[in-house]
Coordinates of C-alpha atoms in Angstrom, one line a residue:
Chain A
M735 CA 18.3 -5.4 110.2
Y736 CA 17.3 -3.6 107.0
R737 CA 14.5 -5.0 104.8
A738 CA 17.0 -5.3 102.0
Q739 CA 19.2 -7.5 104.2
R740 CA 16.2 -9.8 105.0
L741 CA 15.6 -10.0 101.3
G742 CA 19.3 -10.7 100.7
L743 CA 19.1 -13.7 103.2
K744 CA 16.0 -15.0 101.3
Y745 CA 17.9 -14.8 98.0
L746 CA 20.9 -16.6 99.5
A747 CA 18.6 -19.3 100.9
A748 CA 16.8 -19.7 97.6
S749 CA 20.2 -19.9 95.8
T750 CA 21.3 -22.7 98.1
V751 CA 18.1 -24.6 97.4
I752 CA 18.7 -24.2 93.6
F753 CA 22.4 -25.2 94.1
G754 CA 21.1 -28.5 95.7
A755 CA 18.7 -29.1 92.8
M756 CA 21.5 -28.4 90.3
I757 CA 23.7 -31.0 92.0
I758 CA 20.9 -33.6 91.9
F759 CA 20.4 -33.1 88.1
G760 CA 24.2 -33.1 87.6
L761 CA 24.4 -36.5 89.3
L762 CA 21.5 -37.7 87.1
A763 CA 23.3 -36.4 84.0
S764 CA 26.5 -38.3 85.1
I765 CA 24.6 -41.6 85.4
Y766 CA 23.7 -41.6 81.7
Y767 CA 27.4 -41.8 80.8
V768 CA 27.8 -45.0 82.7
R769 CA 24.3 -46.5 82.1
P770 CA 23.2 -45.1 78.7
G771 CA 19.8 -46.8 79.0
F772 CA 19.0 -45.0 82.3
L773 CA 15.5 -43.6 82.4
L774 CA 15.2 -44.1 78.6
N775 CA 12.2 -42.4 77.1
T776 CA 11.2 -41.2 80.5
F777 CA 13.7 -38.5 81.4
N778 CA 16.3 -37.8 78.8
F779 CA 20.0 -36.8 79.3
S780 CA 19.4 -33.5 77.5
T781 CA 16.7 -32.5 80.0
A782 CA 18.8 -33.4 83.0
K783 CA 21.6 -31.3 81.5
I784 CA 19.3 -28.4 80.8
V785 CA 18.2 -28.2 84.4
H786 CA 21.8 -28.7 85.6
I787 CA 23.3 -25.8 83.6
N788 CA 20.3 -23.4 84.0
G789 CA 20.4 -24.2 87.7
L790 CA 24.0 -23.2 87.7
V791 CA 23.2 -19.8 86.2
I792 CA 20.3 -19.1 88.5
W793 CA 21.9 -20.2 91.8
L794 CA 24.9 -18.0 91.2
L795 CA 22.8 -15.1 90.0
M796 CA 20.5 -15.3 93.0
G797 CA 23.6 -15.7 95.2
F798 CA 25.1 -12.5 93.7
I799 CA 21.9 -10.5 94.1
G800 CA 21.4 -11.8 97.6
A801 CA 25.0 -10.8 98.5
I802 CA 24.5 -7.3 97.1
Y803 CA 21.2 -6.8 98.9
W804 CA 23.0 -7.8 102.1
F805 CA 25.9 -5.4 101.7
L806 CA 24.2 -2.4 100.0
P807 CA 22.3 -1.0 103.1
Q808 CA 25.5 -1.3 105.2
E809 CA 27.4 0.6 102.5
F810 CA 25.0 3.5 102.5
E811 CA 23.7 3.1 106.0
R812 CA 20.1 3.4 104.7
E813 CA 17.3 1.2 103.3
V814 CA 17.5 0.3 99.6
V815 CA 15.2 2.4 97.4
G816 CA 12.4 0.5 95.9
I817 CA 12.8 -2.5 98.2
G818 CA 9.0 -3.2 98.1
L819 CA 9.1 -3.9 94.4
A820 CA 12.3 -6.0 94.8
E821 CA 10.5 -8.1 97.5
V822 CA 7.6 -8.8 95.2
L823 CA 9.9 -9.7 92.4
F824 CA 11.8 -12.2 94.6
W825 CA 8.6 -14.3 95.0
V826 CA 7.8 -13.9 91.3
L827 CA 11.3 -15.1 90.4
C828 CA 11.1 -18.0 92.8
A829 CA 7.7 -19.1 91.4
S830 CA 8.9 -18.7 87.9
V831 CA 12.0 -20.9 88.6
A832 CA 9.8 -23.5 90.1
V833 CA 7.4 -23.5 87.2
V834 CA 10.2 -23.6 84.6
I835 CA 11.8 -26.6 86.4
A836 CA 8.4 -28.4 86.5
V837 CA 7.9 -27.7 82.8
F838 CA 11.4 -29.0 82.0
I839 CA 10.8 -32.2 84.1
F840 CA 7.2 -33.0 83.0
V841 CA 6.8 -31.4 79.5
Q842 CA 10.4 -31.5 78.4
Y843 CA 10.0 -30.5 74.8
G844 CA 7.4 -29.3 72.3
A845 CA 6.9 -28.8 68.6
A846 CA 9.2 -26.4 66.7
N847 CA 6.9 -23.4 67.0
E848 CA 6.3 -20.1 68.8
W849 CA 4.3 -21.8 71.6
S850 CA 7.2 -24.0 72.6
M851 CA 9.6 -21.0 72.6
W852 CA 7.3 -19.0 74.8
F853 CA 6.2 -21.7 77.2
I854 CA 8.5 -24.7 77.1
N855 CA 12.0 -24.1 76.0
Q856 CA 13.7 -21.2 74.2
G857 CA 16.4 -23.6 72.8
R858 CA 19.6 -21.7 73.6
K859 CA 22.1 -23.4 75.8
Y860 CA 22.4 -21.9 79.3
V861 CA 19.3 -19.7 78.6
E862 CA 16.8 -22.4 77.7
A863 CA 14.2 -20.9 80.1
P864 CA 11.0 -20.2 78.0
R865 CA 10.6 -16.6 76.8
W866 CA 8.1 -15.6 79.5
A867 CA 10.6 -16.7 82.2
A868 CA 13.4 -14.8 80.4
I869 CA 11.2 -11.7 80.6
V870 CA 10.8 -12.2 84.4
I871 CA 14.6 -12.5 84.7
S872 CA 15.1 -9.3 82.7
V873 CA 12.6 -7.4 84.8
T874 CA 14.2 -8.7 88.0
A875 CA 17.6 -7.7 86.8
G876 CA 16.3 -4.3 85.8
V877 CA 14.7 -3.7 89.1
F878 CA 17.8 -4.8 90.9
A879 CA 19.9 -2.4 88.9
Y880 CA 17.3 0.4 89.7
N881 CA 17.6 -0.5 93.4
V882 CA 21.4 -0.1 93.4
I883 CA 21.5 3.1 91.3
A884 CA 18.5 4.8 93.0
T885 CA 19.9 4.0 96.5
C886 CA 23.3 5.5 95.5
V887 CA 21.5 8.7 94.1
A888 CA 19.3 9.0 97.2
A889 CA 22.3 8.6 99.6
R890 CA 24.2 11.2 97.6
K891 CA 27.3 9.1 98.0
A892 CA 29.2 6.9 95.6
T893 CA 31.9 4.7 97.0
G894 CA 34.5 3.1 94.6
V895 CA 32.9 -0.4 95.0
V896 CA 29.4 0.9 94.2
T897 CA 30.7 2.9 91.2
V898 CA 32.3 -0.2 89.7
L899 CA 29.1 -2.2 90.5
I900 CA 26.8 0.3 88.8
A901 CA 29.1 0.4 85.7
D902 CA 28.9 -3.4 85.7
L903 CA 25.1 -3.6 86.1
V904 CA 24.5 -1.8 82.8
P905 CA 26.1 -4.5 80.6
L906 CA 24.9 -7.2 82.9
V907 CA 21.2 -6.2 82.2
V908 CA 21.8 -5.2 78.5
L909 CA 23.7 -8.4 77.6
Y910 CA 20.9 -10.6 78.8
L911 CA 18.6 -9.1 76.2
D912 CA 20.8 -11.1 73.8
A913 CA 18.7 -14.1 74.9
F914 CA 15.7 -12.8 72.9
P915 CA 16.4 -12.3 69.2
E916 CA 15.2 -15.0 66.8
I917 CA 18.1 -15.4 64.3
S918 CA 17.6 -18.2 61.8
N919 CA 21.3 -18.2 60.6
M920 CA 23.0 -20.7 63.0
S921 CA 26.4 -19.0 62.7
Q922 CA 25.1 -15.5 63.4
D923 CA 23.0 -16.9 66.2
L924 CA 25.9 -18.6 67.9
F925 CA 28.1 -15.5 67.3
W926 CA 25.8 -13.3 69.3
W927 CA 24.8 -16.0 71.8
W928 CA 28.5 -16.1 73.0
W929 CA 28.3 -12.4 73.7
L930 CA 25.7 -13.2 76.3
V931 CA 27.4 -16.4 77.7
H932 CA 31.1 -15.4 77.6
L933 CA 30.7 -11.7 78.4
W934 CA 28.4 -12.5 81.4
V935 CA 30.7 -15.2 82.8
E936 CA 34.2 -13.8 81.9
A937 CA 33.5 -10.1 82.1
T938 CA 30.4 -8.8 84.0
W939 CA 30.2 -11.7 86.5
E940 CA 34.0 -11.4 87.3
V941 CA 33.5 -7.7 88.1
L942 CA 30.3 -8.5 90.1
I943 CA 32.2 -11.1 92.2
G944 CA 35.1 -8.7 92.5
C945 CA 32.8 -6.1 94.1
I946 CA 31.2 -8.7 96.4
M947 CA 34.6 -10.1 97.5
A948 CA 35.7 -6.5 98.2
W949 CA 32.8 -6.0 100.6
T950 CA 33.4 -9.5 102.0
L951 CA 37.0 -8.7 102.8
M952 CA 36.1 -5.4 104.4
H953 CA 33.5 -7.1 106.7
L954 CA 35.4 -10.3 107.2
V955 CA 39.0 -9.3 108.0
G956 CA 38.5 -5.6 108.4
A957 CA 40.5 -4.8 105.2
S958 CA 40.6 -1.0 104.7
R959 CA 38.4 0.4 102.0
R960 CA 41.3 2.2 100.3
V961 CA 43.3 -1.1 100.0
V962 CA 40.3 -3.1 98.7
E963 CA 39.1 -0.4 96.2
S964 CA 42.6 0.1 94.8
W965 CA 43.0 -3.6 94.3
L966 CA 39.5 -3.8 92.8
Y967 CA 40.3 -1.1 90.2
V968 CA 43.5 -2.9 89.2
E969 CA 41.9 -6.3 89.0
V970 CA 38.8 -5.1 87.1
A971 CA 41.1 -3.3 84.5
L972 CA 43.1 -6.5 84.0
V973 CA 40.2 -8.9 84.0
L974 CA 38.2 -6.8 81.5
G975 CA 41.3 -6.1 79.4
T976 CA 41.9 -9.8 79.0
G977 CA 38.4 -11.2 79.3
I978 CA 36.4 -9.3 76.8
L979 CA 38.4 -10.2 73.7
G980 CA 39.0 -13.7 75.1
L981 CA 35.5 -14.2 73.6
G982 CA 37.3 -15.5 70.5
H983 CA 38.3 -18.7 72.3
H984 CA 34.7 -19.9 71.8
Y985 CA 34.5 -19.1 68.1
F986 CA 35.4 -22.6 66.9
W987 CA 33.4 -24.7 64.5
I988 CA 30.6 -22.2 64.1
G989 CA 31.7 -20.4 60.9
T990 CA 33.3 -17.3 62.3
P991 CA 36.3 -15.7 60.5
R992 CA 39.7 -17.2 61.2
Y993 CA 41.2 -14.1 62.9
W994 CA 39.0 -14.7 65.9
F995 CA 41.2 -17.8 66.8
A996 CA 44.3 -15.6 67.2
I997 CA 42.5 -12.8 69.0
G998 CA 40.8 -15.3 71.4
G999 CA 43.9 -17.3 72.0
F1000 CA 46.1 -14.2 72.7
F1001 CA 43.8 -12.5 75.1
S1002 CA 42.8 -15.7 76.9
A1003 CA 46.5 -16.5 77.3
L1004 CA 46.8 -13.3 79.3
E1005 CA 43.9 -14.2 81.6
P1006 CA 46.1 -16.1 84.2
L1007 CA 48.2 -13.0 84.8
P1008 CA 45.7 -11.1 87.0
L1009 CA 44.8 -14.4 88.7
L1010 CA 48.4 -14.8 89.8
G1011 CA 48.2 -11.4 91.4
M1012 CA 45.1 -12.6 93.2
I1013 CA 47.0 -15.6 94.6
V1014 CA 49.7 -13.4 96.0
H1015 CA 47.0 -11.1 97.5
A1016 CA 45.4 -14.2 99.1
V1017 CA 48.7 -15.3 100.6
Y1018 CA 49.3 -11.8 101.9
D1019 CA 45.9 -11.6 103.6
A1020 CA 46.1 -15.1 105.0
G1021 CA 49.6 -14.5 106.4
E1022 CA 48.6 -11.2 107.9
R1023 CA 45.7 -12.8 109.7
H1024 CA 47.8 -16.0 110.5
L1025 CA 44.9 -18.0 109.0
Q1026 CA 42.7 -16.8 111.8
A1027 CA 39.4 -14.9 111.5
A1028 CA 36.3 -14.7 113.7
N1029 CA 34.3 -16.2 110.9
R1030 CA 36.6 -19.1 109.8
P1031 CA 34.2 -20.8 107.4
A1032 CA 33.8 -17.5 105.4
F1033 CA 37.5 -16.9 105.5
Y1034 CA 38.4 -20.3 104.2
W1035 CA 35.8 -20.1 101.5
T1036 CA 37.3 -16.8 100.4
L1037 CA 40.8 -18.3 100.2
A1038 CA 39.2 -21.2 98.2
E1039 CA 37.8 -18.7 95.8
A1040 CA 41.2 -17.2 95.0
F1041 CA 42.9 -20.6 94.6
G1042 CA 40.0 -22.2 92.8
N1043 CA 39.7 -19.3 90.4
F1044 CA 43.5 -19.6 89.6
L1045 CA 43.4 -23.4 89.1
G1046 CA 40.0 -23.6 87.3
G1047 CA 40.2 -20.5 85.2
G1048 CA 44.0 -20.1 84.9
V1049 CA 45.6 -23.5 84.7
W1050 CA 42.7 -25.4 83.2
G1051 CA 41.9 -22.6 80.8
F1052 CA 45.5 -22.0 79.6
M1053 CA 45.9 -25.7 79.0
M1054 CA 43.3 -25.6 76.2
T1055 CA 43.0 -22.0 75.0
L1056 CA 45.6 -21.8 72.2
P1057 CA 44.0 -22.5 68.9
Q1058 CA 46.1 -25.6 68.0
I1059 CA 44.7 -27.3 71.1
N1060 CA 41.3 -25.6 71.3
L1061 CA 40.5 -26.9 67.8
Y1062 CA 40.4 -30.4 69.1
S1063 CA 39.4 -30.0 72.7
H1064 CA 36.5 -27.7 72.0
G1065 CA 33.2 -29.1 73.3
T1066 CA 34.8 -32.3 74.7
Q1067 CA 34.7 -33.3 78.4
W1068 CA 37.9 -31.3 78.6
T1069 CA 35.8 -28.2 78.3
A1070 CA 33.4 -29.6 80.9
S1071 CA 36.3 -30.1 83.2
H1072 CA 37.4 -26.5 82.8
G1073 CA 33.9 -25.2 83.1
H1074 CA 33.2 -27.1 86.4
F1075 CA 36.4 -26.0 88.0
A1076 CA 36.3 -22.4 86.9
F1077 CA 32.7 -21.8 87.9
W1078 CA 33.2 -23.4 91.2
G1079 CA 36.5 -21.5 91.9
A1080 CA 35.5 -18.1 90.6
Y1081 CA 31.9 -18.0 91.8
G1082 CA 30.6 -20.9 93.8
C1083 CA 33.2 -20.5 96.6
G1084 CA 32.6 -16.8 96.7
V1085 CA 28.8 -17.2 97.2
I1086 CA 29.3 -19.8 100.0
S1087 CA 31.7 -17.4 101.7
V1088 CA 29.0 -14.6 101.6
L1089 CA 26.5 -17.1 102.9
Y1090 CA 28.5 -17.7 106.1
L1091 CA 29.3 -14.1 106.5
A1092 CA 25.7 -13.0 106.2
I1093 CA 24.5 -15.7 108.6
A1094 CA 27.1 -14.6 111.2
Q1095 CA 26.3 -10.9 110.8
S1096 CA 22.6 -11.5 111.0
R1097 CA 23.2 -13.2 114.3
G1098 CA 25.2 -10.4 115.8
N1099 CA 28.6 -11.5 114.5
Q1100 CA 28.7 -14.6 116.6
R1101 CA 31.7 -16.9 116.2
L1102 CA 31.0 -19.7 113.7
D1103 CA 33.0 -22.8 114.1
G1104 CA 32.5 -26.6 114.4
A1105 CA 33.2 -29.7 112.6
A1106 CA 30.4 -29.6 110.0
W1107 CA 31.8 -26.7 107.9
K1108 CA 35.2 -28.3 107.8
W1109 CA 33.7 -31.6 106.5
S1110 CA 31.6 -29.8 103.9
F1111 CA 34.6 -27.7 102.8
A1112 CA 36.7 -30.7 102.4
M1113 CA 34.1 -32.9 100.6
L1114 CA 32.9 -30.2 98.3
N1115 CA 36.5 -29.2 97.2
V1116 CA 37.9 -32.7 97.0
G1117 CA 34.7 -33.8 95.2
M1118 CA 35.1 -30.9 92.7
V1119 CA 38.8 -31.6 92.1
G1120 CA 38.1 -35.3 91.6
M1121 CA 35.3 -34.6 89.1
T1122 CA 37.4 -32.1 87.1
G1123 CA 40.4 -34.5 87.2
A1124 CA 38.2 -37.4 85.9
L1125 CA 36.6 -35.1 83.2
L1126 CA 40.1 -33.9 82.2
V1127 CA 41.3 -37.5 81.6
A1128 CA 38.1 -38.3 79.6
G1129 CA 38.4 -35.0 77.6
I1130 CA 42.0 -35.6 76.7
D1131 CA 41.1 -39.1 75.6
Q1132 CA 38.2 -37.7 73.6
A1133 CA 40.2 -34.9 72.0
F1134 CA 43.0 -37.2 71.0
Y1135 CA 41.2 -40.3 69.7
E1136 CA 37.8 -38.9 68.7
R1137 CA 38.9 -35.5 67.3
A1138 CA 42.6 -35.7 66.3
I1139 CA 42.8 -39.3 65.1
G1140 CA 39.1 -40.1 64.4
G1141 CA 38.5 -36.9 62.5
S1142 CA 35.4 -35.9 64.5
T1143 CA 33.2 -38.3 62.6
W1144 CA 30.0 -39.9 64.0
N1145 CA 31.7 -43.3 64.0
A1146 CA 34.7 -41.9 66.0
Y1147 CA 32.3 -40.4 68.5
L1148 CA 30.5 -43.7 69.0
S1149 CA 33.6 -45.8 69.3
M1150 CA 35.0 -43.2 71.8
Q1151 CA 32.1 -44.0 74.2
G1152 CA 33.5 -47.6 74.5
R1153 CA 37.1 -46.7 75.3
P1154 CA 38.2 -47.8 78.8
W1155 CA 39.8 -44.5 79.8
F1156 CA 36.7 -42.6 78.9
N1157 CA 34.4 -45.1 80.8
E1158 CA 36.6 -45.3 83.9
S1159 CA 36.8 -41.5 84.0
M1160 CA 33.0 -41.3 83.8
W1161 CA 32.7 -43.7 86.8
A1162 CA 35.3 -41.7 88.7
R1163 CA 33.3 -38.5 87.9
L1164 CA 30.1 -40.1 89.3
L1165 CA 31.8 -41.2 92.5
F1166 CA 33.4 -37.8 93.1
G1167 CA 30.0 -36.2 92.2
L1168 CA 28.5 -38.3 95.0
M1169 CA 31.1 -37.0 97.4
F1170 CA 30.3 -33.5 96.2
A1171 CA 26.6 -34.1 96.9
C1172 CA 27.4 -35.4 100.4
G1173 CA 29.5 -32.2 100.9
F1174 CA 26.5 -30.1 99.9
A1175 CA 24.2 -32.1 102.4
V1176 CA 26.7 -31.3 105.2
L1177 CA 26.8 -27.7 104.1
A1178 CA 23.0 -27.5 104.2
Y1179 CA 22.9 -29.2 107.6
D1180 CA 25.5 -26.7 108.9
L1181 CA 23.7 -23.7 107.6
I1182 CA 20.4 -24.8 109.0
T1183 CA 21.6 -25.8 112.4
I1184 CA 23.8 -22.7 113.1
P1185 CA 21.0 -20.8 114.9
K1186 CA 20.1 -23.9 117.0
R1187 CA 23.7 -24.5 117.9
Q1188 CA 24.3 -20.9 118.8
Q1189 CA 21.2 -20.9 121.1
A1190 CA 22.5 -24.1 122.8
D1191 CA 26.0 -22.5 123.2
A1192 CA 24.4 -19.3 124.7
V1193 CA 22.4 -21.5 127.2
E1194 CA 25.5 -23.4 128.1
E1195 CA 27.5 -20.2 128.7
A1196 CA 24.7 -18.7 130.8
T1197 CA 24.5 -21.9 132.9
A1198 CA 28.3 -21.9 133.4
A1199 CA 28.2 -18.2 134.4
A1200 CA 25.3 -18.8 136.9
G1201 CA 27.2 -21.7 138.3
S1202 CA 30.4 -19.8 138.9
Chain B
M516 CA 48.7 -31.8 71.2
V517 CA 48.1 -33.5 74.5
V518 CA 51.8 -33.1 75.6
T519 CA 51.7 -29.4 74.6
A520 CA 48.5 -28.8 76.5
L521 CA 49.8 -30.5 79.6
M522 CA 53.0 -28.4 79.4
L523 CA 51.0 -25.2 79.0
G524 CA 48.9 -26.2 82.1
G525 CA 52.1 -27.1 83.9
L526 CA 53.5 -23.6 83.1
V527 CA 50.6 -21.8 84.7
A528 CA 50.5 -24.3 87.7
T529 CA 54.2 -23.7 88.4
A530 CA 53.6 -19.9 88.1
G531 CA 50.9 -20.4 90.9
A532 CA 53.3 -22.4 93.0
Y533 CA 56.0 -19.7 92.5
G534 CA 53.5 -16.9 93.5
L535 CA 52.3 -18.9 96.6
L536 CA 55.9 -19.7 97.7
Y537 CA 57.1 -16.2 97.0
G538 CA 54.4 -14.9 99.4
A539 CA 55.1 -17.5 102.0
S540 CA 58.8 -16.8 101.9
R541 CA 58.2 -13.1 102.3
L542 CA 55.9 -13.8 105.3
H543 CA 58.1 -16.2 107.1
D544 CA 61.6 -15.1 105.9
S545 CA 62.6 -18.7 105.5
V546 CA 65.5 -19.9 103.4
I547 CA 63.8 -23.2 102.6
L548 CA 60.7 -21.4 101.3
R549 CA 62.9 -19.0 99.2
I550 CA 64.8 -22.0 97.7
A551 CA 61.4 -23.7 96.9
C552 CA 60.1 -20.5 95.4
W553 CA 63.1 -20.1 93.0
T554 CA 63.0 -23.9 92.3
S555 CA 59.4 -23.5 91.1
Y556 CA 60.4 -20.6 88.9
L557 CA 63.3 -22.7 87.5
V558 CA 60.8 -25.5 86.7
L559 CA 58.6 -22.8 85.0
G560 CA 61.5 -21.6 83.0
A561 CA 62.4 -25.2 82.0
L562 CA 58.8 -25.8 80.9
A563 CA 58.9 -22.6 78.8
C564 CA 62.1 -23.7 77.2
A565 CA 60.6 -27.2 76.5
I566 CA 57.5 -25.6 75.0
V567 CA 59.6 -23.4 72.7
S568 CA 61.9 -26.1 71.6
L569 CA 59.7 -29.3 71.5
T570 CA 56.1 -28.3 70.7
P571 CA 54.7 -27.7 67.2
L572 CA 53.2 -24.3 68.2
R573 CA 53.8 -21.4 65.8
Y574 CA 56.5 -18.7 66.6
G575 CA 54.0 -16.1 67.7
W576 CA 52.5 -18.4 70.4
K577 CA 56.0 -19.4 71.5
A578 CA 56.9 -15.8 71.9
L579 CA 53.8 -15.3 74.0
V580 CA 54.8 -18.2 76.2
V581 CA 58.2 -16.6 76.7
A582 CA 56.7 -13.2 77.5
S583 CA 54.2 -14.9 79.9
A584 CA 57.1 -16.6 81.7
A585 CA 58.9 -13.3 82.1
A586 CA 55.7 -11.6 83.3
Y587 CA 55.1 -14.4 85.9
L588 CA 58.6 -13.7 87.3
I589 CA 57.7 -10.1 88.1
I590 CA 54.1 -10.3 89.0
P591 CA 54.5 -11.7 92.6
P592 CA 57.2 -9.2 93.7
M593 CA 55.4 -6.3 92.0
T594 CA 52.1 -7.3 93.7
W595 CA 53.7 -7.7 97.0
R596 CA 55.4 -4.3 96.9
Y597 CA 52.0 -2.8 95.8
L598 CA 50.2 -4.5 98.7
T599 CA 52.8 -3.6 101.3
R600 CA 52.8 0.0 100.1
L601 CA 49.0 0.2 100.3
H602 CA 48.8 -1.5 103.7
G603 CA 51.8 0.5 104.9
G604 CA 50.3 3.8 103.8
E605 CA 47.1 2.8 105.5
N606 CA 48.8 1.9 108.8
N607 CA 50.6 5.2 108.8
A608 CA 47.4 7.2 108.2
P609 CA 46.6 9.6 111.1
G610 CA 44.1 8.1 113.5
H611 CA 44.8 4.5 112.4
P612 CA 44.9 2.2 115.4
E613 CA 48.2 0.7 114.5
R614 CA 49.9 4.1 114.2
A615 CA 48.4 5.1 117.5
H616 CA 49.7 1.8 119.0
R617 CA 53.2 2.5 117.6
A618 CA 53.2 6.0 119.0
R619 CA 52.1 4.7 122.5
T620 CA 54.9 2.1 122.4
R621 CA 57.5 4.9 121.5
L622 CA 56.3 7.0 124.4
Y623 CA 56.5 4.1 126.8
R624 CA 60.0 3.3 125.6
R625 CA 61.1 6.9 126.2
A626 CA 59.6 6.9 129.6

């Protein structure tokens, strides 16, 4: 095994730990909705939410990086250039994440000055990590991009997947720099902040996961490179064509010009089109393999990625993307419902699929099966669908009564919190969240015990062979 | 607003069902699946008509819904054809195991 692959496994393991932490803080955040006095003045909702959503960004990012370090040496049949530096930065990044979480938990907030921005909280949603940690993330992303590009140059070979990946890494690194400027005008600040959040999630990350899934399909079901790369080009063109200007669907209530509503609505409405193609592709692949693969967990998680992306991004997104609806649904639990489902479908399932694939490959492509992965697959997906369903009901209630009828006043917001539909949905979200957490526990158990179970199976087979 | 949103979501959901059933019907060559596939597209068409005639969306957005409904009709067959052509081309490539297998089978039959 290459050093880069060992590093990839470490990244994937770290991302799973952060995924767990993110779930714990998500559960905490959901308790405040049903018990508003929970941990009052000790640990506020806003802090739980910060750790939850920043954890989301970091677990997925580490998962992507881990997946690419896993596949890259196989792609070039050589060690990754600059791997020593990448190994050092992995530990620096892990230590930074631990320190940032500890500061969020124990310090929580500071005075409105430079010190707080550098060492406590930078104050921008999704990228709240203090400035020093944002620098660590930038350096890590920069070194990661260097690893990929330098390896490609050293190998004197550029495959289609790697070319797309390199083209994507440039905006991925550059857009993160958008986390740094200090803009005192709130409208301007939010205008540029969305360039980071939207273009990361609906453009560069989409391409990144496209490349990762292309490699996954090649290794998992033996899909040919020509097929996978052709499909990747089509998909990337369609996703970028619709996703980039879909940016306008965020430009509500922040003072941007009106034409953004039409631009955002139009391009977002086109986003389900490539996703439908992805569904047909998934059916084709599943049918061709008769739903069988040596690595069934990875195969099923890959299928879940295609369907989850379509439902979370396509159906949930289209429901609320046209300006007449977005005007009211913007920033309600409806958005949270779409966000949960789309992140899970588009990225979460993909990272879990690579986790299983990498574990199997690292152990000589041994067959992975058993009951645990099926339970975790079912509980995680049912838990997620339940949470998003509950949030959808709460969000529709909120958009209608608080926004459309109540006129978005403070009074309407407060009276909304007492409405039965809203409250019952919040309880349902908490219960499905618990199911999701149980699913994660089973997933972690399955991943940890795979080596032990394989050893036991090997001993059993050897004993049976000796007996016969 | 809520009804419009649910109908829009329903439109894309039925497009997904149509795509899924289209693929399944091509794989299994089943009449029931084919009927289910076209039924889901009929539901999609009915939803598009309802959105156009019943919702307060402006004309431009209604035109976009109609255009999307038309695009959803052609995406599954187009994608399927593209995938079949790609995979077919690959399987016919010299040295591909499947081509070799077919050649062996032909020789066996001749013998």
